[in-house]
Structures are given as C-alpha cells and as structure tokens.
Tab-separated table of C-alpha atoms and ligand atoms in Angstrom:
chain	number	residue	atom	x	y	z
A	1418	MET	CA	4.168	-6.949	19.032
A	1419	LYS	CA	2.789	-9.878	17.033
A	1420	ASP	CA	0.843	-8.046	14.376
A	1421	ILE	CA	2.933	-4.923	14.099
A	1422	THR	CA	3.885	-3.996	10.554
A	1423	LYS	CA	6.149	-1.038	9.913
A	1424	LYS	CA	6.465	0.643	6.535
A	1425	TYR	CA	9.183	2.913	5.213
A	1426	THR	CA	8.945	4.431	1.755
A	1427	ASN	CA	11.079	6.506	-0.586
A	1428	GLY	CA	8.150	7.011	-2.934
A	1429	GLU	CA	9.405	4.408	-5.385
A	1430	ILE	CA	9.377	1.423	-3.073
A	1431	THR	CA	7.928	0.684	0.346
A	1432	ILE	CA	9.939	-1.490	2.723
A	1433	VAL	CA	7.737	-3.572	4.990
A	1434	TRP	CA	9.151	-4.863	8.268
A	1435	LYS	CA	7.381	-7.294	10.558
A	1436	PRO	CA	9.280	-7.272	13.854
A	1437	ALA	CA	7.638	-10.428	15.178
A	1438	MET	CA	9.143	-12.392	12.267
A	1439	CYS	CA	12.661	-10.964	12.611
A	1440	ILE	CA	15.098	-13.571	13.886
A	1441	HIS	CA	17.849	-10.954	14.350
A	1442	SER	CA	20.155	-12.638	11.908
A	1443	THR	CA	21.947	-9.269	11.471
A	1444	ILE	CA	22.209	-9.984	7.746
A	1445	CYS	CA	20.532	-6.739	6.719
A	1446	TRP	CA	22.717	-4.374	8.736
A	1447	LYS	CA	26.152	-5.948	9.284
A	1448	HIS	CA	28.728	-4.491	6.902
A	1449	ALA	CA	29.771	-7.842	5.429
A	1450	THR	CA	26.289	-8.888	4.388
A	1451	GLY	CA	24.068	-5.878	4.759
A	1452	LEU	CA	23.179	-2.407	3.652
A	1453	PRO	CA	23.891	-0.459	6.833
A	1454	LYS	CA	23.174	2.896	5.235
A	1455	VAL	CA	19.539	1.779	4.989
A	1456	PHE	CA	19.250	-0.729	7.845
A	1457	ASN	CA	20.812	0.514	11.072
A	1458	PRO	CA	19.370	-0.677	14.379
A	1459	MET	CA	21.460	1.884	16.278
A	1460	ILE	CA	19.323	4.790	15.098
A	1461	LYS	CA	15.629	5.562	14.890
A	1462	PRO	CA	13.875	4.979	12.630
A	1463	TRP	CA	16.118	2.012	11.954
A	1464	ILE	CA	15.246	1.837	8.256
A	1465	ASN	CA	16.084	4.768	5.981
A	1466	PRO	CA	14.686	4.056	2.508
A	1467	GLU	CA	16.262	7.229	1.085
A	1468	ALA	CA	19.844	6.093	1.663
A	1469	ALA	CA	20.259	3.670	-1.255
A	1470	THR	CA	18.811	2.942	-4.652
A	1471	THR	CA	15.633	0.953	-4.986
A	1472	GLU	CA	17.618	-1.833	-6.682
A	1473	GLU	CA	20.058	-2.056	-3.770
A	1474	ILE	CA	17.163	-2.215	-1.321
A	1475	ILE	CA	15.398	-4.986	-3.243
A	1476	THR	CA	18.614	-7.014	-3.423
A	1477	GLN	CA	19.113	-6.657	0.320
A	1478	ILE	CA	15.532	-7.546	1.207
A	1479	SER	CA	15.826	-10.745	-0.820
A	1480	LYS	CA	18.576	-11.873	1.597
A	1481	CYS	CA	16.412	-11.658	4.713
A	1482	PRO	CA	16.127	-15.275	5.897
A	1483	SER	CA	12.963	-14.899	7.956
A	1484	GLY	CA	10.623	-12.995	5.683
A	1485	ALA	CA	10.528	-10.146	8.187
A	1486	LEU	CA	11.543	-7.784	5.408
A	1487	SER	CA	9.486	-7.462	2.263
A	1488	PHE	CA	8.585	-4.671	-0.109
A	1489	TYR	CA	6.137	-3.477	-2.661
A	1490	LYS	CA	6.516	-0.934	-5.435
A	1491	GLY	CA	5.187	2.522	-4.810
A	1492	ASP	CA	4.196	4.200	-1.596
A	1493	ALA	CA	0.577	3.139	-1.130
A	1494	LYS	CA	-0.239	2.619	2.539
B	132	LIG	S1	17.844	-9.756	7.696
B	132	LIG	FE1	15.698	-10.067	8.290
B	132	LIG	S2	15.788	-11.470	10.023
B	132	LIG	FE2	17.841	-10.611	9.767
B	132	LIG	S3	17.920	-8.822	11.152
B	132	LIG	FE3	17.291	-8.100	9.119
B	132	LIG	S4	15.055	-8.119	9.209
B	132	LIG	FE4	15.745	-9.405	10.878
C-alpha cells in the first residue's frame, strides 16, 4: 500500500490521493468540514471529481492535514 497513488480527474484538475499518507482525519468527507459530494468513503470510487467545481475541490484539498490529498491542473497521467 505504501507507494500507491490514485488519481481522479474531471479534465480540468486531477486529484491525487496517497492512501499511505492518509491519517483518516475525516476532514475531507464529514459534512461539517468536508465536501462529501466529492469525497465519500462509503462508495467506490470514493472520490468523484465531477461532483463539484474545480475551485471547491482545490479549497477542500488545501484542508487535508496529512498531505494525502494533492492536485495538479489538467488531466495528464
Ligand atoms: S482530509 Fe486528508 S487525511 Fe483526512 S481523511 Fe481526507 S485524505 Fe485522509
């Protein structure tokens, strides 16, 4: 699991998730702090980059305390 990197793109932005770095803070998916329409661990895939605007996604990613979530512009692999 250590080096796994998952990518989810809407064409405009690519969300990068590194599960080994995730400390399960729940910040990204709990209603009070998160963006559950994009980050929802109850469904697969757990990240849906089409469900919010790119700006909303960037704002949410900046709140991830562990660095497990990051992003880059565009959809290059
Ligand atoms: S905010 Fe970051 S550390 Fe917290 S659950 Fe989401 S990905 Fe994991």
